[in-house]
Coordinates of C-alpha atoms and ligand atoms in Angstrom, one line a residue:
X421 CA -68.9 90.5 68.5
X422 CA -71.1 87.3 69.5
X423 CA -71.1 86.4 73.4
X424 CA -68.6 83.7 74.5
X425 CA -69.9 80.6 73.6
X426 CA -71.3 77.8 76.8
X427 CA -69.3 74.8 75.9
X428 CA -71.5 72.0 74.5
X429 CA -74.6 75.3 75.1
X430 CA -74.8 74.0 78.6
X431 CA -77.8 76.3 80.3
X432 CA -79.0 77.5 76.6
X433 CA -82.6 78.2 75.8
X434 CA -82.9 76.8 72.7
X435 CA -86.9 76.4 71.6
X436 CA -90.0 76.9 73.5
X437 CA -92.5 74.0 73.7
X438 CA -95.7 72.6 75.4
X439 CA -94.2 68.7 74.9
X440 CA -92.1 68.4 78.0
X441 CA -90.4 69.8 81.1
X442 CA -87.4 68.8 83.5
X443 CA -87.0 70.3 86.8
X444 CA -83.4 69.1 87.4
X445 CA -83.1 70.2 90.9
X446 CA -86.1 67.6 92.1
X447 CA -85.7 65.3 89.1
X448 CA -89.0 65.5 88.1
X449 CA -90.5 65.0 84.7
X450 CA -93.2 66.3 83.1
X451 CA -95.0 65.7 79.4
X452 CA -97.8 68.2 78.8
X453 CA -98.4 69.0 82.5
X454 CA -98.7 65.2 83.5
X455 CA -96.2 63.6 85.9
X456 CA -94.4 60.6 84.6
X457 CA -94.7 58.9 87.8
X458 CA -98.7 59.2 87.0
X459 CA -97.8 58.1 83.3
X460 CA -95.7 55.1 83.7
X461 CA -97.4 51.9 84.7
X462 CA -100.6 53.4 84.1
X463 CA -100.9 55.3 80.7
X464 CA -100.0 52.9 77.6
X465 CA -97.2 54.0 75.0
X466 CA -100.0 54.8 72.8
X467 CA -102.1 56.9 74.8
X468 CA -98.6 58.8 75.3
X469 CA -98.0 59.2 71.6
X470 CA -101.4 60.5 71.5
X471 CA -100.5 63.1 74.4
X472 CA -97.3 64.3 72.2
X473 CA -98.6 64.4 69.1
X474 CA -102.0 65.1 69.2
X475 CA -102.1 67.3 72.6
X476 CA -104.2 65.4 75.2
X477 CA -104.7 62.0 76.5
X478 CA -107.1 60.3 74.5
X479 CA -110.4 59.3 75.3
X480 CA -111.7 56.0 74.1
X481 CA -113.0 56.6 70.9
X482 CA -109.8 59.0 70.0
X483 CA -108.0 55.8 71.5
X484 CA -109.3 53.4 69.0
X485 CA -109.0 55.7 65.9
X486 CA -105.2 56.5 66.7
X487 CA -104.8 52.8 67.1
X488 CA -106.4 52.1 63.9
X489 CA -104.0 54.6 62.5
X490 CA -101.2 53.2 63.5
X491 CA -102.4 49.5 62.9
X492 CA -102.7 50.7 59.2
X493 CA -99.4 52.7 59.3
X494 CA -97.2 49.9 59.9
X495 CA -97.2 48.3 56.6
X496 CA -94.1 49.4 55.0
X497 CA -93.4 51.0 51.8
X498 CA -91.9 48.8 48.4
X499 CA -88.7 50.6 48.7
X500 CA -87.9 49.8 52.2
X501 CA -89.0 46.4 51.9
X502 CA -87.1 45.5 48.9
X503 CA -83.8 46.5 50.9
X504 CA -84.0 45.2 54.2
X505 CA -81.8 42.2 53.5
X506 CA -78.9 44.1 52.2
X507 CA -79.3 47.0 54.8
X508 CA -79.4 44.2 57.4
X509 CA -76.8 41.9 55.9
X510 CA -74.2 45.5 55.8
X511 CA -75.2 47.6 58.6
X512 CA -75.5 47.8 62.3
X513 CA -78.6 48.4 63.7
X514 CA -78.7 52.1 64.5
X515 CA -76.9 52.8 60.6
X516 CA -79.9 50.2 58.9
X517 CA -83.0 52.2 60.9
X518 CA -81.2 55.8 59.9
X519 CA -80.7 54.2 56.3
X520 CA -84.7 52.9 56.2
X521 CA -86.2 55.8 57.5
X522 CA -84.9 57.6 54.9
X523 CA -85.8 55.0 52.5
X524 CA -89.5 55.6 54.2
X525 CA -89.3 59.1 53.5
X526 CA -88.6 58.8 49.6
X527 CA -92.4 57.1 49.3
X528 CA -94.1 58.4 52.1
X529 CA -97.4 59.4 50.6
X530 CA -97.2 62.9 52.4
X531 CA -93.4 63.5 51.5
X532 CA -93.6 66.8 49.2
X533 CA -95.9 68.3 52.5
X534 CA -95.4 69.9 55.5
X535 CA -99.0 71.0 56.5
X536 CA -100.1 70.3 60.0
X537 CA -102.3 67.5 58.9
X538 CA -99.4 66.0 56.4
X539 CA -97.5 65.9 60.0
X540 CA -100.4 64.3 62.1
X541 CA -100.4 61.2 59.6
X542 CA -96.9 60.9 59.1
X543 CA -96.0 61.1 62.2
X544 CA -98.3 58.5 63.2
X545 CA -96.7 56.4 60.6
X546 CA -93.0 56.7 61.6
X547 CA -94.3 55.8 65.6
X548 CA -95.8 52.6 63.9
X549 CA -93.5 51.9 61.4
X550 CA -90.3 52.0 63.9
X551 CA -91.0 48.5 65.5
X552 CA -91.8 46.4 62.8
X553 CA -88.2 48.4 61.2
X554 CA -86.2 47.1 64.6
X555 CA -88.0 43.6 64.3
X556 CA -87.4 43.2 60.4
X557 CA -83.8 43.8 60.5
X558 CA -83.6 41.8 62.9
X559 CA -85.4 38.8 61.7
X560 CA -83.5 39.5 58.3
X561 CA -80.1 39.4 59.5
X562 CA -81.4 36.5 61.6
X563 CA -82.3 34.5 58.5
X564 CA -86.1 33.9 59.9
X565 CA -89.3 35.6 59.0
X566 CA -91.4 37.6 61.4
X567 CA -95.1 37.1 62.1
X568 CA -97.0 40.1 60.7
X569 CA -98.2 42.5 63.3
X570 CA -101.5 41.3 65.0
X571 CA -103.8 44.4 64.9
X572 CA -105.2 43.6 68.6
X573 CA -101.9 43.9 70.0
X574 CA -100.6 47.1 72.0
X575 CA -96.8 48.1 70.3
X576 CA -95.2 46.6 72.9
X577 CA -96.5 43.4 72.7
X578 CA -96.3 43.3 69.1
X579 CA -92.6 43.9 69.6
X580 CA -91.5 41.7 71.9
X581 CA -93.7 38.9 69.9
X582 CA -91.9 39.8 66.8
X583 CA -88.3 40.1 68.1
X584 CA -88.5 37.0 70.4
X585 CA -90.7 35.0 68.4
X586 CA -92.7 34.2 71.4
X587 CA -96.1 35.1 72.2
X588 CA -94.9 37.3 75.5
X589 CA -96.2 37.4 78.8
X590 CA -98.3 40.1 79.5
X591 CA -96.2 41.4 82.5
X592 CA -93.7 41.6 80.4
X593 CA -95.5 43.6 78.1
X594 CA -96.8 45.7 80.7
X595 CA -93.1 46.3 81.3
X596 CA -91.8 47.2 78.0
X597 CA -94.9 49.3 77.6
X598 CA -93.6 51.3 81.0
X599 CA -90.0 51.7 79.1
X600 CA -91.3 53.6 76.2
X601 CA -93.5 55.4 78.2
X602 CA -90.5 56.8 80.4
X603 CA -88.5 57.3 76.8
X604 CA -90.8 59.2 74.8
X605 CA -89.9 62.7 75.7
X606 CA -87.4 64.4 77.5
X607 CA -86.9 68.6 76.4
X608 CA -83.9 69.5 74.1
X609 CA -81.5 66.6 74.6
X610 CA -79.3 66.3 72.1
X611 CA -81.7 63.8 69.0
X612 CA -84.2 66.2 69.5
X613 CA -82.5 69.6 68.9
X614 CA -81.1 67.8 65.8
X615 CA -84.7 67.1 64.6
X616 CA -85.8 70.7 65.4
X617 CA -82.5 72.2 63.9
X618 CA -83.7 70.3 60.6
X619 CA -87.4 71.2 60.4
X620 CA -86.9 74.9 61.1
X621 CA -85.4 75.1 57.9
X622 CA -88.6 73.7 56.8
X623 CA -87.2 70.3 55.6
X624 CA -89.6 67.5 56.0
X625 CA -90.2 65.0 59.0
X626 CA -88.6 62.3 57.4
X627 CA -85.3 64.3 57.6
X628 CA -85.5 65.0 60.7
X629 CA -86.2 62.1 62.0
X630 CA -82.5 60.6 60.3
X631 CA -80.7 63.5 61.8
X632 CA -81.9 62.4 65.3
X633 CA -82.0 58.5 65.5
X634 CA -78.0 59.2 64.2
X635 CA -77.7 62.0 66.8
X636 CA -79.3 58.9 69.4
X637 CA -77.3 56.7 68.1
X638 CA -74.1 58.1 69.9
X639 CA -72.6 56.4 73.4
X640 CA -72.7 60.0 75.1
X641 CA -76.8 59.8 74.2
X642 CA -79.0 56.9 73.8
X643 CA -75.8 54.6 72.7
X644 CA -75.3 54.7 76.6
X645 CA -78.1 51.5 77.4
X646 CA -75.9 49.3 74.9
X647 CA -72.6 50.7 76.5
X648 CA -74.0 49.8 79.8
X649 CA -74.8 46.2 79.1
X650 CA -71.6 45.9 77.8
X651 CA -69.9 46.9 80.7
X652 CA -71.7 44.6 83.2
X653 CA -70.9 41.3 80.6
X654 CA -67.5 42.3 80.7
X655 CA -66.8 42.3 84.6
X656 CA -66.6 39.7 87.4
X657 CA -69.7 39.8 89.4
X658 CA -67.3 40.1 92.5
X659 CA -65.1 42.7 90.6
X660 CA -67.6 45.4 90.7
X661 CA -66.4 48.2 93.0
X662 CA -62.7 47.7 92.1
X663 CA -63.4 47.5 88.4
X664 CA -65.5 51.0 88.9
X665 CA -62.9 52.5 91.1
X666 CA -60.7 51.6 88.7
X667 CA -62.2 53.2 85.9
X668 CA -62.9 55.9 87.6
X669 CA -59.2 56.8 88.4
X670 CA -58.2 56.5 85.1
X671 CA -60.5 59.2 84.0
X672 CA -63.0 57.0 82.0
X673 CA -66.6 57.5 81.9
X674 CA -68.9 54.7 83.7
X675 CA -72.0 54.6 81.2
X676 CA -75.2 55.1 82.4
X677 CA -74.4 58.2 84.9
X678 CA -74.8 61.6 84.9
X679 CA -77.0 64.0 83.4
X680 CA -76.5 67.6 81.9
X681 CA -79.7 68.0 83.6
X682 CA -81.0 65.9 86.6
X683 CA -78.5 66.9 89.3
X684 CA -80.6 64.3 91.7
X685 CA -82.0 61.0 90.3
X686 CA -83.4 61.0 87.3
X687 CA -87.3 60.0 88.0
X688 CA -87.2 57.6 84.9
X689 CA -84.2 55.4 86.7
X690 CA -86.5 55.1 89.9
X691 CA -89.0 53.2 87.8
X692 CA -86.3 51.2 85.8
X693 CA -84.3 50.2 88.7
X694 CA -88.1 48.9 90.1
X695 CA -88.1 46.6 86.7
X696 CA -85.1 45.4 86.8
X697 CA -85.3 44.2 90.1
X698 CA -88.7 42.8 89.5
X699 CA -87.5 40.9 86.1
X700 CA -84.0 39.7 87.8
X701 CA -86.0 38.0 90.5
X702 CA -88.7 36.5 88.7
X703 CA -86.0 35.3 86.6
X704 CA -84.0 33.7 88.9
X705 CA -80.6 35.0 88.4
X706 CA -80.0 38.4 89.4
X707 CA -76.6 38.7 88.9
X708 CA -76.9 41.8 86.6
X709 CA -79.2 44.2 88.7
X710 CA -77.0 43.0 92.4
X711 CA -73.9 44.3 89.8
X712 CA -75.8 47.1 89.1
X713 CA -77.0 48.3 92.6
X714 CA -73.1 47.7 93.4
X715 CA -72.1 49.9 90.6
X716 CA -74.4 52.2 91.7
X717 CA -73.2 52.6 95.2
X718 CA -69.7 53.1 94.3
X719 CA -70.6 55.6 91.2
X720 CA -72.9 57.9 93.9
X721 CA -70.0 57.7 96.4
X722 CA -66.4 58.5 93.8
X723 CA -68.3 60.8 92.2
X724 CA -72.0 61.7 93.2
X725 CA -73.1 60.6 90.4
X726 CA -76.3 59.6 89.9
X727 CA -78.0 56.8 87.2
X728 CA -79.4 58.2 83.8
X729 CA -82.2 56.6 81.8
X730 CA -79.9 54.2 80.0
X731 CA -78.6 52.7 83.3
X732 CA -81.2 50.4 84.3
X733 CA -83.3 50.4 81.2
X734 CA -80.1 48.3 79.7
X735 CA -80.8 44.9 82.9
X736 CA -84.5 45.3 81.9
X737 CA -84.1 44.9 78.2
X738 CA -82.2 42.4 78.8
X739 CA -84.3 40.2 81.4
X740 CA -86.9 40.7 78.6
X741 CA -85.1 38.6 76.0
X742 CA -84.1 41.7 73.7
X743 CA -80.4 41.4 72.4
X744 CA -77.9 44.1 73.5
X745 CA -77.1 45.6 70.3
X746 CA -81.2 46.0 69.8
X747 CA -81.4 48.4 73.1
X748 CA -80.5 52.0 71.4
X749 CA -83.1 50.8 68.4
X750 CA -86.1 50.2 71.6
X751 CA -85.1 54.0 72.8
X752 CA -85.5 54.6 69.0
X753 CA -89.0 53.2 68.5
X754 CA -90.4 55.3 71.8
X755 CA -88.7 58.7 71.1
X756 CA -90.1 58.6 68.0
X757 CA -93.1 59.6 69.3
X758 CA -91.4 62.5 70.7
X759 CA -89.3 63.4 68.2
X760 CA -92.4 63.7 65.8
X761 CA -93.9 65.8 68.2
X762 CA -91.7 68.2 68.0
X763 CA -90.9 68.4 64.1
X764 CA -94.9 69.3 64.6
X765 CA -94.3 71.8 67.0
X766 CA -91.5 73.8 65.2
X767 CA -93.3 73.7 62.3
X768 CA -96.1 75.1 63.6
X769 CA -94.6 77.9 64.8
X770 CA -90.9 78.4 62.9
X771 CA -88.4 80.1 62.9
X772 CA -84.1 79.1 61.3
X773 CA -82.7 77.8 64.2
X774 CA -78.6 79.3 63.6
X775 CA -76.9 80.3 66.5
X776 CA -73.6 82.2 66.7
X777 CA -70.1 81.0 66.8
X778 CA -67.1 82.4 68.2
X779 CA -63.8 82.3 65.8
X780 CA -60.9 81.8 67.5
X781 CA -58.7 81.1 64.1
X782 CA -56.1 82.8 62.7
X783 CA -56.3 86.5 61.3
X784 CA -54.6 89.1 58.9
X785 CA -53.4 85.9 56.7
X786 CA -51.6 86.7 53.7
X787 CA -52.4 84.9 50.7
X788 CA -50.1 83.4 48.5
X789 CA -49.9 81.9 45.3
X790 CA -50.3 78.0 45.7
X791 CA -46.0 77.3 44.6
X792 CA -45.1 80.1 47.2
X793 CA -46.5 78.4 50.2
Ligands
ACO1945 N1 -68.7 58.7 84.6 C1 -67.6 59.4 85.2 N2 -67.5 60.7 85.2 C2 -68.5 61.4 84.7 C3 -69.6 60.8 84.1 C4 -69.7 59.4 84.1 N3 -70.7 58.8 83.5 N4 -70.5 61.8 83.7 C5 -69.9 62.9 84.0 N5 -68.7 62.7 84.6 C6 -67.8 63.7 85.1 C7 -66.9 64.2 83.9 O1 -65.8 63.5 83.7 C8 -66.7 65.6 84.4 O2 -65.6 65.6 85.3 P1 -64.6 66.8 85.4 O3 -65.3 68.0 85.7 O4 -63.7 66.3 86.5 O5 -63.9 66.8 84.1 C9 -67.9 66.1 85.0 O6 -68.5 64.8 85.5 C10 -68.9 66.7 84.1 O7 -69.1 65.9 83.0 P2 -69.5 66.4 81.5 O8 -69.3 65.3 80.6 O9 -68.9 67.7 81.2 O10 -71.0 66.6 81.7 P3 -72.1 66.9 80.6 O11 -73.2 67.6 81.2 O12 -71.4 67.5 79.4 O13 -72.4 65.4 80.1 C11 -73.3 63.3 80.0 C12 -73.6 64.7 80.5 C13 -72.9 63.3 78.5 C14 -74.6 62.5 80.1 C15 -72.2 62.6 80.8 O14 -72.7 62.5 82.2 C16 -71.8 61.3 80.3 O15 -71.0 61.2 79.4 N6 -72.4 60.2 80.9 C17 -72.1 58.9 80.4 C18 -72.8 58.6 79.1 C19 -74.3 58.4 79.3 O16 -74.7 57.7 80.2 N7 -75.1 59.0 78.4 C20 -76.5 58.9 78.5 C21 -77.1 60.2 79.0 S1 -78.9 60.0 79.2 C22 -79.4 60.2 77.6 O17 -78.8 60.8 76.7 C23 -80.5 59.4 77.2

């Protein structure tokens, strides 16, 4: 008889890997040995991506050839082009990306391989290709046309260019470029078990990749950013602490806190809540973050709780001109690089991921023919 089960596998060692590690008790964070406080404000997305997916921080020349690869990656496919208006016109942005990925799976040029160097390129192509899907959908269900990506720009800037339609200023970028940094890894939470649970039945990347951007997609996972914006638009600047309490006492969930891992802050929110502030006063309203701080204080003292990723990261998307329901879809275009990682990294070393389950139905039933029942 199987062992009883940890409710939601709480504690469970589910896959071994070199990609990333957590240690809750200090909330510190770790890709490949590095410390994300050295990564974040000093290491660009790309150089990350490079770290995940290819092992090691790139020198220079590895630099230039993985940014040539991903320059030449982001065209998309016939298929996905040709439906982007009706995706965008039908579907909310989290369904449309699940929907085109899959799309970009039926004509990726690698699709009927799973070879280590079949991987390498597609994976490359999914971390390129995942802007330009957020920023076409966008721009579709916008009714405007997007500027094709300039091949000298860094993915962040290339984003915010094509979702805001402005050439950005490079702090800005140099912001943005910090968030998907902070978001590209993070150990088996919950999008990237679902990609692992795919590959290791030796599906493709592609596949993979839908299971987890609509295992993100949820409010209890990367939903949360969106959830958390939401929140702050919907309460009186001077209402914080009593709306919170409030909440609180009726049992909800305040979005944005807690972590099944982190039982201290989580490392990423220290740099966020740094951004946020930075944005709201450069801005000249910081209505949001002083909300947020306030929220804060009363979360940490109701319930010790502390601020997850998605807490800050939602003010600092939105200082930086991106619209709420876009926030999940940003998460989405950095974890790719992490979620690709890992597909490589399972594959590489496989085995069926199927754990056990504990049945706690009925027994000894006696059938019955169906007009006896
Ligand atoms: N607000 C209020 N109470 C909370 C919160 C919260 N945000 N988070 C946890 N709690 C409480 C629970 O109600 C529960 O209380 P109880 O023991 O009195 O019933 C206790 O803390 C434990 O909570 P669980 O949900 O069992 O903890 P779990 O480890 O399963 O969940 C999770 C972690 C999902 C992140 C949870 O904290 C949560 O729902 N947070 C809000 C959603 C969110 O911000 N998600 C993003 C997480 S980061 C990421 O995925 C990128």
């Amino acid at each position: 008889m199987a062992d009883k089960p940890t409710k939601g596998l709480a504690d469970v060692v589910a896959a071994s890997t070199a990609l990333s590690d957590i240690d809750g008790k200090a909330g510190r964070l770790f890709y490949r040995g590095y410390d994300i406080h050295d990564l974040a404000g000093r290491t660009t997305f790309e150089e990350t991506a490079h770290l995940l997916q290819r092992g090691s921080l790139p020198t220079s020349g590895q630099l230039a050839a993985y940014d040539e690869e991903l320059s030449q990656g982001r065209a998309l496919g016939a298929l996905v082009e040709a439906n982007i208006p009706e995706i965008a016109e039908r579907g909310a942005p989290m369904e449309a990306l699940r929907t085109l990925v899959s799309l970009a799976g039926a004509e990726s040029p690698d699709k009927d391989s799973n070879s280590a160097e079949a991987n390498l390129r597609k994976a490359a192509r999914l971390t390129a290709q995942q802007p330009i899907l957020v920023a076409r959908y966008h721009a579709a269900r916008s009714g405007r046309t997007v500027a094709d990506p300039d091949p000298e720009l860094s993915v962040a800037a290339n984003f915010l260019l094509q979702i805001t339609g402005q050439v950005p200023d490079p702090r800005a970028v140099e912001i943005l470029d910090a968030c998907l940094v902070l978001h590209a890894d993070h150990t088996m939470n919950a999008s990237t078990f679902a990609a692992r649970v795919c590959a290791a039945t030796l599906s493709d990347m592609h596949s993979a990749i839908v299971a987890a951007i609509g295992t993100l997609k949820g409010p209890l996972h990367g939903g949360a950013n969106e959830q958390v914006m939401r929140t702050l638009q919907g309460i009186a600047p001077d209402k914080v602490a009593s709306v919170v309490r409030e909440k609180l006492a009726n049992g909800e969930k305040i979005m944005g806190f807690g972590h099944r891992v982190y039982k201290t802050e989580d490392p990423r929110a220290t740099h966020l809540r740094k951004m946020s502030q930075e944005l709201a006063e450069s801005g000249g309203d910081d209505t949001f973050f002083r909300m947020s701080r306030e929220m804060e204080e009363v979360v940490l003292a109701e319930k010790g709780l502390y601020p997850n990723v998605d807490f800050y990261a939602a003010t600092v998307y939105h200082y930086l001109g991106i619209p709420t329901d876009l926030f999940t879809p940003v998460f989405s275009v950095s974890r790719m690089s992490g979620w690709t990682a890992h597909v490589i990294e399972q594959h590489a070393d496989n085995r069926l991921i199927r754990p056990d389950s504990e049945y706690i139905g009925e027994r000894d039933q006696k059938w019955k023919p169906i007009d006896e029942r």
